[in-house]
XYZ file of C-alpha atoms in Angstrom:
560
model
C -40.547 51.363 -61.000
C -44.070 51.658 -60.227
C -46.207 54.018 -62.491
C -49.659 54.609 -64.444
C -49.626 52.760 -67.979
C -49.876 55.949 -69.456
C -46.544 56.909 -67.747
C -45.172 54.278 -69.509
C -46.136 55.427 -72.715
C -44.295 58.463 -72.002
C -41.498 56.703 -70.573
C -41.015 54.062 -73.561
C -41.529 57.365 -76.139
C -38.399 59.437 -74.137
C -36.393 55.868 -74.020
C -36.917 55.811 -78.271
C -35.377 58.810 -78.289
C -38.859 60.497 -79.822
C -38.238 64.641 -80.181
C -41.893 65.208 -81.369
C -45.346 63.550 -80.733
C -47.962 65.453 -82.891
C -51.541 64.697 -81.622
C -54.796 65.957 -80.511
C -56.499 64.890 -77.295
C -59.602 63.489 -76.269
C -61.503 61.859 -73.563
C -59.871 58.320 -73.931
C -56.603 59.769 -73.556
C -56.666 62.501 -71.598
C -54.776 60.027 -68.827
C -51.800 60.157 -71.918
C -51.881 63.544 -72.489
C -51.567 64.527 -68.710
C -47.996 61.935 -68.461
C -47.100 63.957 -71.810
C -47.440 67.434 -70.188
C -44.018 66.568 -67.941
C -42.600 64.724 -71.121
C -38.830 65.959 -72.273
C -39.985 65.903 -75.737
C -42.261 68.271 -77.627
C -46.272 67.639 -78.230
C -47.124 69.465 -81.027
C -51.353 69.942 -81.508
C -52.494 70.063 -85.020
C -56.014 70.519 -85.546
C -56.866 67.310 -86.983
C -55.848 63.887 -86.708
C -55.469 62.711 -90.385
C -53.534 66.174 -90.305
C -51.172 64.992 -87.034
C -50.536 61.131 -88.817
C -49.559 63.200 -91.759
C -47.099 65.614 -89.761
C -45.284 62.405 -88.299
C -45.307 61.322 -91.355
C -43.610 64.111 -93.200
C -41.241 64.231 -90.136
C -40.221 60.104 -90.558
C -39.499 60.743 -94.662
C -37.079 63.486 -93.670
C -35.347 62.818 -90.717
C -35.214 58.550 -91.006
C -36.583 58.310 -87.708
C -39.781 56.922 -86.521
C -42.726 59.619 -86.644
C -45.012 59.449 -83.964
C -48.590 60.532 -83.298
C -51.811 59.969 -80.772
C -55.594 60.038 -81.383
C -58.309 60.096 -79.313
C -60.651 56.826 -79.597
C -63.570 56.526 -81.886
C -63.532 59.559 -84.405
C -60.262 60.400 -83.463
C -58.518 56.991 -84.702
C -60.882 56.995 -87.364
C -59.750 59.962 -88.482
C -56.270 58.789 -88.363
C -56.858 55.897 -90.909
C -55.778 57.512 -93.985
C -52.561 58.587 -92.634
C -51.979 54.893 -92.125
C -52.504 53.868 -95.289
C -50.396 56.702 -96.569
C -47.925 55.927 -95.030
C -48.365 52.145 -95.465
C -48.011 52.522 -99.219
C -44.884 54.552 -99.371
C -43.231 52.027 -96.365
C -42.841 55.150 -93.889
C -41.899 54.101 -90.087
C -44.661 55.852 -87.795
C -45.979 54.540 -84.547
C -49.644 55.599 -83.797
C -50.934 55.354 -80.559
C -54.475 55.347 -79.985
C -56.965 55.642 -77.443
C -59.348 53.063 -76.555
C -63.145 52.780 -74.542
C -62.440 50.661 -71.148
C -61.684 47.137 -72.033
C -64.887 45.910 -70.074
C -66.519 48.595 -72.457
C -64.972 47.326 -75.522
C -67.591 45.211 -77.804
C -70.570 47.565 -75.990
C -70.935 50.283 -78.860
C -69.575 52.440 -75.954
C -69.369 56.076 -76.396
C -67.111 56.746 -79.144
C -65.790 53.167 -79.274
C -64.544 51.737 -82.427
C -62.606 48.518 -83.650
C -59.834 50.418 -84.672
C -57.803 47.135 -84.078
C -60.016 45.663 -86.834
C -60.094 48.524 -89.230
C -56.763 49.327 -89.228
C -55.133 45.835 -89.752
C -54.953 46.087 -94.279
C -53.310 49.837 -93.433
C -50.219 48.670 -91.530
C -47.439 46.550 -90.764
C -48.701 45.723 -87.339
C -51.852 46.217 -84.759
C -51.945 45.726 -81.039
C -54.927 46.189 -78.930
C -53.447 46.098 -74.930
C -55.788 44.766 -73.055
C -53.601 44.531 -69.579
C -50.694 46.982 -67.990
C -48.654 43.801 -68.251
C -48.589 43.584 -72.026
C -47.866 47.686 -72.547
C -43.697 47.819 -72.188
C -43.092 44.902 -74.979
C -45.937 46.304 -76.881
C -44.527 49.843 -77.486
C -40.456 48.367 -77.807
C -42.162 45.961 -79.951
C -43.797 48.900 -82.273
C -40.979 50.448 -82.865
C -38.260 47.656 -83.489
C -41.675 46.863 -86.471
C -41.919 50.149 -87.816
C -38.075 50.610 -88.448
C -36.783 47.268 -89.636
C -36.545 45.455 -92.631
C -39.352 47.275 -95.193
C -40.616 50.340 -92.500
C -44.256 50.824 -92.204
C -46.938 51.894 -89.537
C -47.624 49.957 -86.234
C -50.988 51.141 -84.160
C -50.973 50.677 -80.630
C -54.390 51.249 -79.403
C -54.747 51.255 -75.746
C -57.723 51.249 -73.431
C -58.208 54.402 -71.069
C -58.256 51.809 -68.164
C -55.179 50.284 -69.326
C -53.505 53.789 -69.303
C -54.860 54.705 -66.190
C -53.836 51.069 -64.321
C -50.683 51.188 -61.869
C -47.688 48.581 -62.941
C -43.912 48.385 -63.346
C -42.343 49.567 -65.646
C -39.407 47.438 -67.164
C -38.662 48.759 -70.852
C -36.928 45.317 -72.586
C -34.024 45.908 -74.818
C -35.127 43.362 -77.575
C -38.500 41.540 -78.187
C -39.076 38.218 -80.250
C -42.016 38.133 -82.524
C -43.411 34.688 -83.953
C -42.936 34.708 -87.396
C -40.528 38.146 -87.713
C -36.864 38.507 -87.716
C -36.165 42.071 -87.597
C -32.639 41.294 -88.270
C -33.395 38.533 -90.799
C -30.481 37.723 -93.454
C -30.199 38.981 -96.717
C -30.094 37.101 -99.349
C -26.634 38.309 -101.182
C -25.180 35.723 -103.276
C -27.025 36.626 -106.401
C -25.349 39.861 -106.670
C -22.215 38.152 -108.237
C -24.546 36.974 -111.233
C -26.250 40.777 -110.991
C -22.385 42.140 -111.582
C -21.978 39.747 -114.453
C -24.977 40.678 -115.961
C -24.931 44.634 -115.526
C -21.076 44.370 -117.183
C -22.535 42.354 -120.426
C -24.964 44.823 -120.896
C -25.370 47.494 -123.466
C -28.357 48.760 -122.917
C -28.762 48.927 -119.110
C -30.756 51.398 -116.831
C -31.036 51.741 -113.226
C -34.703 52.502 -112.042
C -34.104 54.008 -108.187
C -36.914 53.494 -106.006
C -38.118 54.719 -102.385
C -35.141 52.429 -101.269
C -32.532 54.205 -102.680
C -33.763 57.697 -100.978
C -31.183 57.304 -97.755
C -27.981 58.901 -97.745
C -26.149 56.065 -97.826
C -27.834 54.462 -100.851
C -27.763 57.606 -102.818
C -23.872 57.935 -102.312
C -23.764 54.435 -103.794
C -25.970 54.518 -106.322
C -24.107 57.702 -107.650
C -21.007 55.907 -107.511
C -21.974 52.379 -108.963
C -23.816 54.510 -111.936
C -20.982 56.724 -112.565
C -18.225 53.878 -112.698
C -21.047 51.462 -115.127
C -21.176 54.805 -117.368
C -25.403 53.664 -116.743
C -27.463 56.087 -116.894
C -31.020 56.169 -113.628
C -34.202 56.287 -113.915
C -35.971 56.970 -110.709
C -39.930 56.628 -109.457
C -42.058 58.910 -108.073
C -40.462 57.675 -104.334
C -37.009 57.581 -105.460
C -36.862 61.174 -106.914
C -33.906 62.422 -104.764
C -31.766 59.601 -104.935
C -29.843 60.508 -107.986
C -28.945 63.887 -108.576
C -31.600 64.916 -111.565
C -28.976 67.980 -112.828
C -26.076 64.906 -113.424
C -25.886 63.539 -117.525
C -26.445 60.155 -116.425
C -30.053 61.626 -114.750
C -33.104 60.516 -116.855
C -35.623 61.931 -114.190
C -38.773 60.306 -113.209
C -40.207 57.269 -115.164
C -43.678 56.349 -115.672
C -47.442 57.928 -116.644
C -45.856 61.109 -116.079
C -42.549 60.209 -116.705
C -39.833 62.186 -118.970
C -39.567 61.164 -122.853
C -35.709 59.996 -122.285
C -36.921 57.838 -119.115
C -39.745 55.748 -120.635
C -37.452 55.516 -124.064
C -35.009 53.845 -122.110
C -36.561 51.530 -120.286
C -38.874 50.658 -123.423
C -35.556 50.019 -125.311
C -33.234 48.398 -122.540
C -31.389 45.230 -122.705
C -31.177 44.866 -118.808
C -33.030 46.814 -116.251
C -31.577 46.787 -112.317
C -34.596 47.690 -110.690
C -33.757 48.848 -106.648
C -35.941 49.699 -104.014
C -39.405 49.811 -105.743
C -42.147 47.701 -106.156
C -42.902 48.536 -110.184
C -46.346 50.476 -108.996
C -48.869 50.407 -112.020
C -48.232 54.042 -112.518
C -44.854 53.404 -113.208
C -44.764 50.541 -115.451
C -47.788 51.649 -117.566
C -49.268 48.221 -119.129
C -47.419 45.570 -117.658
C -47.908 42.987 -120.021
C -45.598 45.516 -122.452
C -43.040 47.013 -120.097
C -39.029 46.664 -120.729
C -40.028 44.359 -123.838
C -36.601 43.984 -124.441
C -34.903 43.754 -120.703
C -33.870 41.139 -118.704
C -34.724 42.727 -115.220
C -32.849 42.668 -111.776
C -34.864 43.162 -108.744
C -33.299 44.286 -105.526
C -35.708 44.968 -102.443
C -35.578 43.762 -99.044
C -39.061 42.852 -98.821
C -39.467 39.525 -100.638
C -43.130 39.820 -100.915
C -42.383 42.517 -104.129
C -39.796 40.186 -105.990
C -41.996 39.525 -109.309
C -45.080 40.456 -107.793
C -45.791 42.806 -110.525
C -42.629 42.116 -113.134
C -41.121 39.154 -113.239
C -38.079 39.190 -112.440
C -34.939 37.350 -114.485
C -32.611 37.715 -111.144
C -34.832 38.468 -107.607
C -32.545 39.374 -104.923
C -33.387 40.242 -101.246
C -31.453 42.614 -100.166
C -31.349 46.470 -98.473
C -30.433 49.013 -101.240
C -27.880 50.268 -99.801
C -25.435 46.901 -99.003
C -26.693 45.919 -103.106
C -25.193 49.342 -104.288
C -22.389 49.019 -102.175
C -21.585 45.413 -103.490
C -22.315 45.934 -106.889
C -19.788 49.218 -106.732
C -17.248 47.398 -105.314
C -17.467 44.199 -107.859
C -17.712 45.917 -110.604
C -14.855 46.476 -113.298
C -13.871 49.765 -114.362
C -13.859 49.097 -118.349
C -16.195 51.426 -120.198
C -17.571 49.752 -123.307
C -18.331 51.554 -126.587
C -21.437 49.824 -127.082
C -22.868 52.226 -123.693
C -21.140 55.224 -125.163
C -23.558 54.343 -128.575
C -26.256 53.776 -125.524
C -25.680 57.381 -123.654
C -25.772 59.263 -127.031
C -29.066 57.320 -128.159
C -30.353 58.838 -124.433
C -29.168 62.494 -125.131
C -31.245 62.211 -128.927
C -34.180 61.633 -126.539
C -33.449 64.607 -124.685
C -32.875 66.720 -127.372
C -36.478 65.227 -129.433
C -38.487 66.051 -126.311
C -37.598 69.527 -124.626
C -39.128 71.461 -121.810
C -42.431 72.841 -122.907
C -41.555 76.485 -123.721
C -43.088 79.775 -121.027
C -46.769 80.381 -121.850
C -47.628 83.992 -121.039
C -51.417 83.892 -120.449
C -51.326 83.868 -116.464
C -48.805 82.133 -114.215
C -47.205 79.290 -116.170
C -46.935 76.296 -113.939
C -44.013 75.078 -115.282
C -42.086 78.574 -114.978
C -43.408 78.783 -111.028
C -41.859 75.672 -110.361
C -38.471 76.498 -112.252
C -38.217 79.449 -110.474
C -38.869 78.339 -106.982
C -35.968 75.776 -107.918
C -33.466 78.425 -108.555
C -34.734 80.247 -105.228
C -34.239 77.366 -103.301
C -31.084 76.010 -101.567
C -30.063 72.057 -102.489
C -30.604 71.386 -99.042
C -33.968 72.838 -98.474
C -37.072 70.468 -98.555
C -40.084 70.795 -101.091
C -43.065 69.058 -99.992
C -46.008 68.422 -102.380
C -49.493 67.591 -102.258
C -51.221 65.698 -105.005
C -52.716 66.485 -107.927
C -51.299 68.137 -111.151
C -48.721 70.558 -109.312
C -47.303 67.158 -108.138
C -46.593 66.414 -111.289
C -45.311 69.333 -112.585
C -42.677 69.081 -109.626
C -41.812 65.552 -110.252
C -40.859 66.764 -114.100
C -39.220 70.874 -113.181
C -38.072 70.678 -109.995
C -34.976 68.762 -109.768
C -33.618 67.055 -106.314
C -29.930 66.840 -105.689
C -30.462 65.462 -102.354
C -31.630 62.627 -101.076
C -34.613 63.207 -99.050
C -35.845 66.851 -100.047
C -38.638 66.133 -102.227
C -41.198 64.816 -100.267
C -44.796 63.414 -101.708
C -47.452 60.944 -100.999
C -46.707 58.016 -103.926
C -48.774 55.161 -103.219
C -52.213 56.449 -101.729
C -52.012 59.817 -103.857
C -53.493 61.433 -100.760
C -54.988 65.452 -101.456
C -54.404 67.078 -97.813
C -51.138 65.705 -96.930
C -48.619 68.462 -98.274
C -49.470 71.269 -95.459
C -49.290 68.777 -92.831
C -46.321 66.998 -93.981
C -44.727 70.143 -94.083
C -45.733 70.984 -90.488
C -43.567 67.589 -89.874
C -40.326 68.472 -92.102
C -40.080 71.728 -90.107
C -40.271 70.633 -86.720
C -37.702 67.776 -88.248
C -35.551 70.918 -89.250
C -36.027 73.119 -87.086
C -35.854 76.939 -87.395
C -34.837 75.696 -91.439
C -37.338 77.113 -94.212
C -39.740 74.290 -96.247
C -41.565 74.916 -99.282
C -44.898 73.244 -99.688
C -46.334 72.962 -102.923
C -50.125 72.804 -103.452
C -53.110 73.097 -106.034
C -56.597 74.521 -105.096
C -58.259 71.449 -104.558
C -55.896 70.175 -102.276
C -55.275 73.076 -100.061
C -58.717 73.172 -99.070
C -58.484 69.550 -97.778
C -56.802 70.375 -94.718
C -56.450 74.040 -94.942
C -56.780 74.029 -90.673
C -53.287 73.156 -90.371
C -52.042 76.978 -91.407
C -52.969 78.469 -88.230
C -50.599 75.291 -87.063
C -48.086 76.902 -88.891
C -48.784 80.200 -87.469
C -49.338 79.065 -83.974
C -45.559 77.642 -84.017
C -44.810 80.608 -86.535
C -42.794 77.683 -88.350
C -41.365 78.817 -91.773
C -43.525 77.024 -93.946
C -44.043 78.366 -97.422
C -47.078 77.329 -99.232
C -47.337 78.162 -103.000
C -50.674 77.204 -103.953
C -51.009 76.853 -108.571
C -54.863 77.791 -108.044
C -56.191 76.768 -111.497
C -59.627 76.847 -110.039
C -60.526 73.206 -110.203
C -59.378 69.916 -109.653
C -56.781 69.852 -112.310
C -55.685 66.361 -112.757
C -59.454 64.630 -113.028
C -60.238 67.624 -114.983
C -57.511 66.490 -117.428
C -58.446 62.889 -117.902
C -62.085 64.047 -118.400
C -60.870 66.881 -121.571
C -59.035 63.607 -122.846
C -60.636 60.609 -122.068
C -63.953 61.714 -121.442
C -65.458 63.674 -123.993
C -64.478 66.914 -121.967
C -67.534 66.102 -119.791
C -66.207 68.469 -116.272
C -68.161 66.868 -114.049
C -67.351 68.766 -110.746
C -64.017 69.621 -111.451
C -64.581 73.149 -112.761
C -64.825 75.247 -109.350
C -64.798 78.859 -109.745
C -63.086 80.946 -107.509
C -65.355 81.475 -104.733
C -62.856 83.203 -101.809
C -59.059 84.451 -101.965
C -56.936 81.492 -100.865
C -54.255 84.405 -100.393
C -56.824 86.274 -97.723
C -58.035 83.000 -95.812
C -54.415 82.377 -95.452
C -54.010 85.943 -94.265
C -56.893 85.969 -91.757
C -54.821 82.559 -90.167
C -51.748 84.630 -89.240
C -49.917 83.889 -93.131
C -48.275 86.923 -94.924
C -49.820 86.418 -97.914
C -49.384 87.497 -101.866
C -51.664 86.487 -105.018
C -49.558 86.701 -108.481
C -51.037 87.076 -111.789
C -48.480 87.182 -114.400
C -45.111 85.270 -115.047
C -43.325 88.366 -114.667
C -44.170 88.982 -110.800
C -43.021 85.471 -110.049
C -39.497 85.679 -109.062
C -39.340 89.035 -107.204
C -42.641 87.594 -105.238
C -41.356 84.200 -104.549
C -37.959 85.061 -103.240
C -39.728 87.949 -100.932
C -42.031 85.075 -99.215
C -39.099 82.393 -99.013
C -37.011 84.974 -97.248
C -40.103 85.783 -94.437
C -39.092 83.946 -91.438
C -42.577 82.445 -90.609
C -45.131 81.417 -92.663
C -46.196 82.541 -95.996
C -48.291 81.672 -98.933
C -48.231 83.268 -102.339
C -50.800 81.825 -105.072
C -50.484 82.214 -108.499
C -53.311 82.028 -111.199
C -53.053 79.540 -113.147
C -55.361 79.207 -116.460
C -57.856 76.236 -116.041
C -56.694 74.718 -119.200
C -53.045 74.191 -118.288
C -52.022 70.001 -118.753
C -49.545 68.109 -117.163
C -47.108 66.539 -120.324
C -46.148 64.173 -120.895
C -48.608 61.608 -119.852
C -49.078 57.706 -120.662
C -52.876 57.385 -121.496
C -54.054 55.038 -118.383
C -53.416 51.530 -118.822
C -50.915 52.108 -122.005
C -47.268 51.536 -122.741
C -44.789 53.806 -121.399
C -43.067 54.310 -124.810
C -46.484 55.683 -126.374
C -46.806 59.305 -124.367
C -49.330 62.652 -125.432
C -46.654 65.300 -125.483
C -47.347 68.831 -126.608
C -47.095 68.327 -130.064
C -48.655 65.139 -130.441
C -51.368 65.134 -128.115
């Protein structure tokens, strides 16, 4: 079949089964953007392109599939760098195609030419710079068979505007072989007999759920294997989902922010079976001190993590889900009194270290995020951006499902809740989702609400507007001699009236006691809606492992 090599692109995109292609265009790809306009799938224009990297992005961590997006060249892939690197960090699959100057141009400083090829290769899992109509069909199957197997990650394919403009055939392959990579590579599955042995000796154990863990099928049997050990979880940042946080055996979130009864119990457990994370330095606290008294299992399927940060006593390759399944199924079903002792040691935690009360001067964050968790349906998808609301979430709001609470991890990246959210919705369509924001990140891509309104998707933004960046505003009161330098940021405009003028219905609450009423009228608006609530400035995120310490030694209200 003869047709232009940006055809193709549209061709290999509809043959992937892609539903949504979020992009903006530009002179290097206007060619692409003309196939896309008979395309059976939807192109949804966002208004920038870190914003349209982020919206595949929140649409791959909620659906499973592969996000998609397209830049222009020059500024436009530029631009899209830090979605890359987003979503490198937190192993989502995306596959970015990008345009590119003519390939005699290339190597000219030609009008908005740059090496994106070059700059993107730390960000991702994969580059590939086409440089003939021949190379284009394997190169896209290619990206996506990368993206989605084994650990998932990013692949850019940047394309020259000659290439997509150039006349071939088009003959989509089924499979492609790469040196070096075996998508469907073996795993590694024998250790899980001595994992079994280990996890049924144990008195002490805890299972810390990673990213890996947040699929449907690995939740079901990590809820399973954890309910038949009587052991209780401890999940990460990325693996908050995966475990149902209102179940006993729940411990929440470990880590810098992590609950009391979390770090306890990894500080004082005998064995540790660590799935599906990669012990991130925010997690672990010092490293030199963590799980002192633990032997530690690490599951993960990419071997490149196994004791790269712990060492670990038993490193096995494997996918979370077949390791959970395994370990389920091997297991006996004889409950030992020594984890009974274990469990009630847990509960003392949880009863030492309660919620911090309701303060009534203002909105209380905490309270705002309770309540929006009681509004909400167990199915329905919170997406955060980053900063101390982030945090708050990660501690009040508790997932039941796997896949609902959705947050950059590794990067930490301000500006990609709204976005994200943009993605979740399309993923779900006509379905409401919540996106959770402070000041300071709202106004880093604050373009995307008329997105929202343009597509009148149901996105609800609650913005905790504590009028400055809250989280480096916290380190400095505590660590740095409360020295606010340029965090403090007084309230210059209504977030609630810019919102407003960009087609939002729009609400600004004051006091604790407007919250509920307020919240469940703008989650009941069919299209979009922000409410923010005042926050006082002094408001901290507890509790909190000082930077660099153990994650048994936490500030908490009363000892801070």
């Amino acid at each position: 079949m003869k047709m232009t090599g940006a055809q193709m692109i549209a061709k290999a995109l509809e043959k992937e089964g892609v539903e949504y292609v979020f992009g903006i265009p530009g002179g290097a790809v206007i060619p692409l953007f003309d196939a896309l306009y008979d395309a059976p799938f939807k192109v949804v224009l966002t208004r920038h392109e870190q914003a349209a990297c982020h919206a595949a992005d929140g649409y791959a961590r909620t659906s499973g599939k592969v996000g998609v997006c397209v830049a222009t060249s020059g500024p436009g892939a530029t631009n899209i760098m830090t979605g890359l690197a987003n979503a490198h960090m937190d192993s989502v699959p995306l596959v970015v195609i990008t345009g590119q100057v003519a390939t005699g141009a290339i190597g000219t400083d030609a009008f908005q030419e740059a090496d994106i090829y070059g700059c993107s290769l730390p960000l991702v899992k994969h580059s590939f710079l086409v440089r003939s109509i021949k190379e284009l069909p394997s190169a896209l199957k290619a990206a996506f068979i990368i993206a989605s197997t084994r650990r998932p990650g990013p692949v850019l394919v940047d394309v020259p505007v000659d290439v997509q403009r150039a006349i071939g055939t088009f003959e989509y392959p089924e499979g492609v072989t790469f040196p070096g990579y075996d998508p469907t590579m073996p795993e590694e599955t024998e250790g899980l007999k001595d994992a079994v042995a280990m996890l049924e000796k144990s008195e002490r154990p805890v299972i810390l759920a990673g990213g890996g863990c947040n699929n449907s099928s690995a939740s079901k049997w990590l809820i399973e294997l954890a309910k038949k050990a009587d052991c209780p979880v401890a999940t990460t940042l990325m693996g908050k989902g995966s475990f149902p946080e209102t179940d006993p055996l729940a411990l929440g979130m470990a880590g810098m922010h992590g609950t009391p009864q979390a770090n306890m119990a990894l500080t004082e457990s005998d064995l540790i079976l660590a799935i599906g994370t990669r012990f991130s330095d925010r997690t672990t606290g010092d490293r030199r001190a963590f799980a002192p008294k633990a032997k530690v299992i690490h599951i993960d399927i990419d071997a490149a993590e196994l004791g790269k940060n712990i060492k670990a006593h038993l490193p096995i390759r494997c996918h979370a889900e077949m390791a959970l399944k395994t370990l389920f199924e091997s297991m006996g079903d004889k409950k030992s009194e020594a984890r009974k002792k274990w469990l009630s040691q847990i509960e003392e935690a949880k009863r030492k270290f309660p919620p911090e009360p309701t303060s009534n001067h203002g909105v209380d964050p905490r309270e705002a995020i309770r309540v929006l968790r009681r509004l909400m349906g167990q199915e329905e998808h919170l997406v955060t951006e980053v900063g101390q609301h982030q945090m708050w979430a990660a501690l009040h709001w508790k997932a039941l499902k796997p896949r609902t609470f959705i947050t950059s991890g590794g990067l930490g990246t301000m500006g990609f809740g709204i976005p994200a959210a943009i993605g979740v919705a399309f993923a779900h369509e006509g379905k409401p989702v919540t996106c959770l924001s402070g000041d300071g990140s709202f106004f880093m891509n604050m373009q995307e609400l008329e997105t929202c309104a343009r597509y009148n998707l149901p996105v609800h933004i609650v913005v905790l507007n504590n009028c400055s960046l809250g989280m480096v505003r916290q380190w400095q009161e505590l660590f740095w001699n409360e020295r606010y330098a340029s965090t403090c940021v007084p309230q210059a405009c209504s977030i609630a009236e810019v919102a407003k003028a960009m087609g939002f219905k729009s609400w600004v609450v004051k006091e604790n006691n407007d919250l509920e009423r307020t919240l469940k009228e703008a989650l009941e608006h069919h299209g979009p809606t922000l409410v923010e609530c005042m926050v006082p400035t002094q408001e901290k995120v507890f509790p909190m492992v000082p930077p660099g310490g153990k994650i048994g030694n936490f500030l908490y209200p009363e000892n801070k």
